[in-house]
Amino acid sequence: MAAEGSNSIDALGQFQLHTTLGAVGASVNFTQSNLMMVVAGAAVLAFLYLGMRPRAMVPGRLQSAAEMGYETIMSMCTETIGGHEGRKFFPFVFTLFFFILFGNLLGVFPLFFTFTSHIMVTLALSLTVFILVTVVGLKEHGLHWFSYFVPQGIPVALAPLMVLIEFISYLSRIISLSVRLFANMMAGHVMLEVFGSFIVMLGGLGLLGYFPAALSLGVNTLLIGFELLVATLQAYVFAILTCIYLHDAVHLH
Amino acid sequence: MSQEDGGSDPSFEDRLKTARSKQGLDAPPKQPLNEQGALSGSPWGIGARVGVELVSALVVAVAIGYGLDRIFHTTPILTAVFVPLGGAAGVANLWRLFAPKS
């Protein structure tokens, strides 16, 4: 895809959706993004199933990884949301974390599509979190939950203004949660594509271009490692922010 | 670690602990998960977060103002009212992130 038009870098073409699975996929608009979601879901299930199948007292590598994932998310839930409630939300946070993590990580592989690099996907995820948080808050506290929008210890005259500001701030969670994940994933893949195009274009330049081309290859190698870090970190951030929001919903103020 | 491994043999746990401490394998005691500390790593990370929080509040505010303007046919007024509110909400977001924990 890169540098097909010789002198232009088509960095955004990689995010274009097209249908997969032949005529069946085309008839229901089953895109490669959907396919990757299915693959990610299946990979998570396979990871947990194959990891936990030995049930060994001294775990192997895969079992260790599965157990560590479980324990990390469990401690994140119990420490951030709080003991009893944290356990209730553990399945949700666990699913969310591993779905995003596998989506991000699979995207680093060549020829694979990163579904988290589309704002529509991340927005849907963050809307799910947002609606869940709101429903949990309303369920736990009833109408008293609306006092969340009135910060403690403010003058009465300022209350209408503060309520409005708090309301906007509350709504902005949807945007910030989704944009953070989407922007990080997209930026990384654009960088990869740009430096990948540099390799091809500079390499085609002849002797003069070999050194900068090799340099771009080095940069791309570093970027892949960096992408792995970002993929994990962003999944973690998404999960822990979900936990913090759930904590706010469960414990008012 | 101590979640629900109730079925395991206590003597095994003891032996494992002594073996681990003899080998120096035990991790240093975990720091409590600070809500901000867990997120804010590098200065770059903090910078990105600040940007996202500020802009997202502003985006929401402009969307609300523009939408209300469309409904009430008061075109520039409500957008103009909501833009400063959005900025304030962005700063409120940041305050919530970086406020010293009391």
Short mmCIF file of C-alpha atoms in Angstrom, two decimals, chain B residues 2-100:
data_model
loop_
_atom_site.label_atom_id
_atom_site.label_comp_id
_atom_site.label_asym_id
_atom_site.label_seq_id
_atom_site.Cartn_x
_atom_site.Cartn_y
_atom_site.Cartn_z
CA SER B 2 -4.42 -13.62 48.54
CA GLN B 3 -7.71 -13.56 46.70
CA GLU B 4 -9.23 -16.97 46.68
CA ASP B 5 -6.62 -19.65 46.85
CA GLY B 6 -8.17 -21.05 49.99
CA GLY B 7 -7.82 -24.65 48.85
CA SER B 8 -4.05 -24.61 48.79
CA ASP B 9 -2.06 -26.27 51.53
CA PRO B 10 -0.73 -23.78 54.12
CA SER B 11 2.45 -25.78 54.63
CA PHE B 12 3.10 -25.55 50.93
CA GLU B 13 2.61 -21.81 51.06
CA ASP B 14 5.04 -21.58 53.96
CA ARG B 15 7.64 -23.66 52.22
CA LEU B 16 7.20 -21.66 49.02
CA LYS B 17 7.64 -18.42 50.95
CA THR B 18 10.83 -19.52 52.65
CA ALA B 19 12.20 -20.87 49.40
CA ARG B 20 11.39 -17.63 47.62
CA SER B 21 12.91 -15.44 50.30
CA LYS B 22 16.03 -17.60 50.33
CA GLN B 23 16.39 -17.09 46.60
CA GLY B 24 15.59 -13.39 46.90
CA LEU B 25 12.68 -13.80 44.51
CA ASP B 26 10.08 -11.97 46.53
CA ALA B 27 9.04 -8.75 44.91
CA PRO B 28 9.31 -5.60 46.99
CA PRO B 29 6.04 -4.73 48.74
CA LYS B 30 3.57 -3.32 46.28
CA GLN B 31 2.78 0.35 46.52
CA PRO B 32 -0.87 1.21 46.83
CA LEU B 33 -2.38 1.94 43.47
CA ASN B 34 -2.53 5.68 43.34
CA GLU B 35 -5.20 6.78 40.95
CA GLN B 36 -3.01 9.37 39.31
CA GLY B 37 0.31 7.75 39.94
CA ALA B 38 -0.77 4.72 37.98
CA LEU B 39 -1.58 6.84 34.98
CA SER B 40 0.92 9.64 34.91
CA GLY B 41 4.21 8.11 33.94
CA SER B 42 6.35 10.26 31.75
CA PRO B 43 6.03 13.99 31.15
CA TRP B 44 4.81 13.07 27.65
CA GLY B 45 2.02 10.99 29.11
CA ILE B 46 0.97 13.83 31.37
CA GLY B 47 1.06 16.27 28.48
CA ALA B 48 -1.10 14.02 26.32
CA ARG B 49 -3.60 13.58 29.14
CA VAL B 50 -3.83 17.33 29.76
CA GLY B 51 -4.49 17.95 26.09
CA VAL B 52 -7.14 15.25 25.82
CA GLU B 53 -8.96 16.36 28.97
CA LEU B 54 -9.04 20.04 28.00
CA VAL B 55 -10.08 19.47 24.42
CA SER B 56 -12.71 16.84 25.17
CA ALA B 57 -14.48 19.12 27.65
CA LEU B 58 -14.44 21.90 25.08
CA VAL B 59 -15.75 19.60 22.36
CA VAL B 60 -18.67 18.52 24.52
CA ALA B 61 -19.47 22.11 25.48
CA VAL B 62 -19.40 23.32 21.88
CA ALA B 63 -21.58 20.40 20.82
CA ILE B 64 -24.14 21.20 23.52
CA GLY B 65 -24.10 24.92 22.70
CA TYR B 66 -24.38 24.35 18.98
CA GLY B 67 -27.16 21.82 19.42
CA LEU B 68 -29.16 24.09 21.71
CA ASP B 69 -28.64 26.95 19.26
CA ARG B 70 -30.04 24.82 16.48
CA ILE B 71 -33.08 23.95 18.58
CA PHE B 72 -33.85 27.45 19.86
CA HIS B 73 -32.69 29.37 16.76
CA THR B 74 -30.40 31.62 18.76
CA THR B 75 -27.43 30.80 16.66
CA PRO B 76 -24.30 32.33 18.09
CA ILE B 77 -25.40 33.07 21.64
CA LEU B 78 -25.54 29.69 23.37
CA THR B 79 -22.40 28.45 21.66
CA ALA B 80 -20.62 31.53 22.94
CA VAL B 81 -22.00 30.90 26.42
CA PHE B 82 -20.95 27.26 26.46
CA VAL B 83 -17.40 27.71 25.18
CA PRO B 84 -16.11 29.34 28.41
CA LEU B 85 -18.06 26.77 30.38
CA GLY B 86 -16.32 24.03 28.44
CA GLY B 87 -12.95 25.58 29.17
CA ALA B 88 -13.86 25.71 32.85
CA ALA B 89 -14.96 22.08 32.74
CA GLY B 90 -11.63 21.16 31.16
CA VAL B 91 -9.78 22.90 33.98
CA ALA B 92 -12.06 21.14 36.46
CA ASN B 93 -11.08 17.83 34.84
CA LEU B 94 -7.43 18.69 35.25
CA TRP B 95 -7.94 19.74 38.85
CA ARG B 96 -9.53 16.40 39.56
CA LEU B 97 -6.54 14.66 37.99
CA PHE B 98 -3.71 16.55 39.58
CA ALA B 99 -5.23 17.88 42.78
CA PRO B 100 -3.25 16.98 45.87
#
